[in-house]
PDB file of C-alpha atoms and ligand atoms in Angstrom:
ATOM      1  CA  MET A   6       7.268 -14.165  -3.459  1.00 92.00           C
ATOM      2  CA  ILE A   7       9.368 -11.106  -2.670  1.00 96.00           C
ATOM      3  CA  VAL A   8      11.476  -9.772  -5.534  1.00 97.00           C
ATOM      4  CA  LYS A   9      14.138  -7.140  -4.909  1.00 97.00           C
ATOM      5  CA  THR A  10      14.317  -4.901  -7.942  1.00 97.00           C
ATOM      6  CA  LYS A  11      14.980  -1.349  -9.019  1.00 96.00           C
ATOM      7  CA  LEU A  12      12.207  -1.591 -11.648  1.00 93.00           C
ATOM      8  CA  ILE A  13       9.427   0.015  -9.606  1.00 94.00           C
ATOM      9  CA  PRO A  14       7.409   3.066 -10.712  1.00 90.00           C
ATOM     10  CA  LYS A  15       8.965   6.319  -9.558  1.00 90.00           C
ATOM     11  CA  GLY A  16       7.817   7.495  -6.152  1.00 88.00           C
ATOM     12  CA  PHE A  17       7.130   3.972  -4.859  1.00 91.00           C
ATOM     13  CA  GLN A  18       9.237   1.884  -2.513  1.00 95.00           C
ATOM     14  CA  ALA A  19       7.359  -1.341  -3.118  1.00 97.00           C
ATOM     15  CA  MET A  20       4.464  -2.714  -5.121  1.00 96.00           C
ATOM     16  CA  SER A  21       2.312  -5.822  -4.940  1.00 97.00           C
ATOM     17  CA  LEU A  22       1.373  -7.624  -8.105  1.00 96.00           C
ATOM     18  CA  TRP A  23       0.232 -11.030  -6.967  1.00 96.00           C
ATOM     19  CA  PRO A  24       1.948 -13.521  -6.875  1.00 96.00           C
ATOM     20  CA  PHE A  25       4.860 -11.100  -6.409  1.00 97.00           C
ATOM     21  CA  ILE A  26       5.849  -8.266  -4.135  1.00 98.00           C
ATOM     22  CA  PHE A  27       8.408  -5.998  -5.777  1.00 98.00           C
ATOM     23  CA  VAL A  28      10.559  -3.964  -3.421  1.00 98.00           C
ATOM     24  CA  LEU A  29      13.515  -1.635  -3.885  1.00 98.00           C
ATOM     25  CA  PRO A  30      16.657  -3.404  -2.583  1.00 97.00           C
ATOM     26  CA  GLU A  31      17.325  -0.638  -0.026  1.00 97.00           C
ATOM     27  CA  HIS A  32      13.827  -1.115   1.472  1.00 97.00           C
ATOM     28  CA  SER A  33      13.722  -4.908   1.485  1.00 96.00           C
ATOM     29  CA  SER A  34      14.327  -5.184   5.230  1.00 96.00           C
ATOM     30  CA  ASN A  35      11.632  -2.622   6.131  1.00 96.00           C
ATOM     31  CA  THR A  36       9.202  -4.908   8.001  1.00 96.00           C
ATOM     32  CA  GLY A  37       6.437  -2.301   8.170  1.00 97.00           C
ATOM     33  CA  LEU A  38       6.581  -1.724   4.423  1.00 97.00           C
ATOM     34  CA  ILE A  39       6.525  -5.456   3.678  1.00 97.00           C
ATOM     35  CA  GLU A  40       3.546  -5.936   6.031  1.00 97.00           C
ATOM     36  CA  HIS A  41       1.779  -3.080   4.196  1.00 98.00           C
ATOM     37  CA  GLU A  42       2.372  -4.817   0.872  1.00 98.00           C
ATOM     38  CA  LEU A  43       1.265  -8.188   2.306  1.00 97.00           C
ATOM     39  CA  VAL A  44      -2.172  -6.668   2.993  1.00 98.00           C
ATOM     40  CA  HIS A  45      -2.499  -5.769  -0.717  1.00 98.00           C
ATOM     41  CA  TYR A  46      -0.948  -9.094  -1.709  1.00 98.00           C
ATOM     42  CA  ARG A  47      -3.499 -11.166   0.240  1.00 97.00           C
ATOM     43  CA  GLU A  48      -6.395  -9.124  -1.136  1.00 97.00           C
ATOM     44  CA  GLN A  49      -5.109  -9.696  -4.677  1.00 97.00           C
ATOM     45  CA  ALA A  50      -4.745 -13.478  -4.409  1.00 96.00           C
ATOM     46  CA  TRP A  51      -6.204 -15.001  -7.611  1.00 94.00           C
ATOM     47  CA  VAL A  52      -7.946 -11.721  -8.529  1.00 96.00           C
ATOM     48  CA  ALA A  53      -4.983  -9.377  -9.078  1.00 95.00           C
ATOM     49  CA  PRO A  54      -6.206  -7.960 -12.451  1.00 96.00           C
ATOM     50  CA  ILE A  55      -9.655  -7.149 -11.023  1.00 97.00           C
ATOM     51  CA  TRP A  56      -8.089  -5.695  -7.881  1.00 97.00           C
ATOM     52  CA  TRP A  57      -5.818  -3.419  -9.949  1.00 96.00           C
ATOM     53  CA  VAL A  58      -8.625  -2.186 -12.187  1.00 97.00           C
ATOM     54  CA  ARG A  59     -10.677  -1.260  -9.135  1.00 98.00           C
ATOM     55  CA  TYR A  60      -7.613   0.231  -7.418  1.00 97.00           C
ATOM     56  CA  LEU A  61      -6.798   2.463 -10.386  1.00 96.00           C
ATOM     57  CA  CYS A  62     -10.380   3.439 -11.265  1.00 98.00           C
ATOM     58  CA  SER A  63     -12.024   3.903  -7.881  1.00 98.00           C
ATOM     59  CA  LYS A  64     -10.794   6.452  -5.353  1.00 98.00           C
ATOM     60  CA  SER A  65     -12.906   4.937  -2.598  1.00 98.00           C
ATOM     61  CA  PHE A  66     -11.562   1.426  -3.271  1.00 98.00           C
ATOM     62  CA  ARG A  67      -7.992   2.765  -3.374  1.00 98.00           C
ATOM     63  CA  GLN A  68      -8.490   4.740  -0.175  1.00 98.00           C
ATOM     64  CA  ALA A  69      -9.986   1.753   1.680  1.00 98.00           C
ATOM     65  CA  ALA A  70      -7.202  -0.543   0.438  1.00 98.00           C
ATOM     66  CA  GLU A  71      -4.467   1.883   1.508  1.00 98.00           C
ATOM     67  CA  VAL A  72      -6.071   2.523   4.895  1.00 98.00           C
ATOM     68  CA  ARG A  73      -6.127  -1.232   5.595  1.00 98.00           C
ATOM     69  CA  ALA A  74      -2.478  -1.538   4.558  1.00 98.00           C
ATOM     70  CA  TYR A  75      -1.305   1.513   6.531  1.00 98.00           C
ATOM     71  CA  LYS A  76      -3.207   0.317   9.626  1.00 98.00           C
ATOM     72  CA  ARG A  77      -1.215  -2.903   9.442  1.00 97.00           C
ATOM     73  CA  GLN A  78       2.002  -0.919   8.982  1.00 97.00           C
ATOM     74  CA  ILE A  79       1.168   1.156  12.090  1.00 97.00           C
ATOM     75  CA  GLU A  80       0.280  -2.022  14.003  1.00 96.00           C
ATOM     76  CA  VAL A  81       3.712  -3.572  13.413  1.00 96.00           C
ATOM     77  CA  GLY A  82       5.357  -0.341  14.511  1.00 91.00           C
ATOM     78  CA  GLY A  83       6.598   0.726  11.100  1.00 85.00           C
ATOM     79  CA  ILE A  84       5.169   4.265  11.120  1.00 95.00           C
ATOM     80  CA  THR A  85       3.034   6.674  13.152  1.00 97.00           C
ATOM     81  CA  LYS A  86      -0.643   7.514  12.466  1.00 97.00           C
ATOM     82  CA  GLU A  87       0.382  11.012  11.457  1.00 98.00           C
ATOM     83  CA  TRP A  88       2.916   9.735   8.947  1.00 97.00           C
ATOM     84  CA  ALA A  89       0.366   7.294   7.505  1.00 98.00           C
ATOM     85  CA  ALA A  90      -2.035  10.243   7.114  1.00 98.00           C
ATOM     86  CA  VAL A  91       0.639  12.205   5.224  1.00 97.00           C
ATOM     87  CA  MET A  92       1.414   9.209   3.002  1.00 96.00           C
ATOM     88  CA  LEU A  93      -2.278   8.684   2.220  1.00 97.00           C
ATOM     89  CA  LEU A  94      -2.383  12.160   0.671  1.00 97.00           C
ATOM     90  CA  SER A  95      -0.056  10.963  -2.104  1.00 95.00           C
ATOM     91  CA  TYR A  96      -2.653   8.592  -3.626  1.00 96.00           C
ATOM     92  CA  ASN A  97      -4.665  11.266  -5.438  1.00 95.00           C
ATOM     93  CA  LEU A  98      -7.752  10.703  -3.279  1.00 97.00           C
ATOM     94  CA  GLY A  99      -8.924  14.303  -3.073  1.00 97.00           C
ATOM     95  CA  ILE A 100      -8.967  14.329   0.719  1.00 98.00           C
ATOM     96  CA  THR A 101      -7.555  16.788   3.231  1.00 98.00           C
ATOM     97  CA  PHE A 102      -4.976  15.993   5.901  1.00 98.00           C
ATOM     98  CA  SER A 103      -7.589  16.055   8.678  1.00 98.00           C
ATOM     99  CA  GLU A 104      -9.854  13.676   6.723  1.00 98.00           C
ATOM    100  CA  SER A 105      -6.845  11.447   6.172  1.00 98.00           C
ATOM    101  CA  LEU A 106      -5.890  11.514   9.846  1.00 98.00           C
ATOM    102  CA  LYS A 107      -9.460  10.579  10.833  1.00 98.00           C
ATOM    103  CA  GLU A 108      -9.023   7.276   8.965  1.00 98.00           C
ATOM    104  CA  PHE A 109      -6.373   6.238  11.488  1.00 97.00           C
ATOM    105  CA  GLU A 110      -7.973   7.431  14.722  1.00 94.00           C
TER     106      GLU A 110
HETATM  107 ZN1   ZN B  23      -0.336   0.515  -0.343  1.00 87.55          ZN
END
C-alpha cells in the first residue's frame, strides 16, 4: 500500500516498511523511485522487522539490498548507472565512487 506523507526521515524521498511504502507527495509519481521501493517491499514481505535489523546493522546487507533496488530503478529508466553510484555513497557503506560504480557495470 502506497502512502503519501511528509513524515519521512530527512534526506529520504521514500521508505518501505512492509506492508506500506511511504513516499513524499511530490515524489509519488516517480515510477523509478516506486520501483526501487517495491524491491525492498517484496524482500520485506512478512519479515520486515528482521529485514530492518539486518539493513541497519550490516553494511554488506544494506549495500546488496540497495544495489538490487537501484538496478531495478535503472532498468525502468528512472536514473543512470552513474547517478545510482552517487546515490549509493549516501548509505554509509564505506565504499569509494569507483567501487560503487562497479556494482552497476
Ligand atoms: Zn533503497
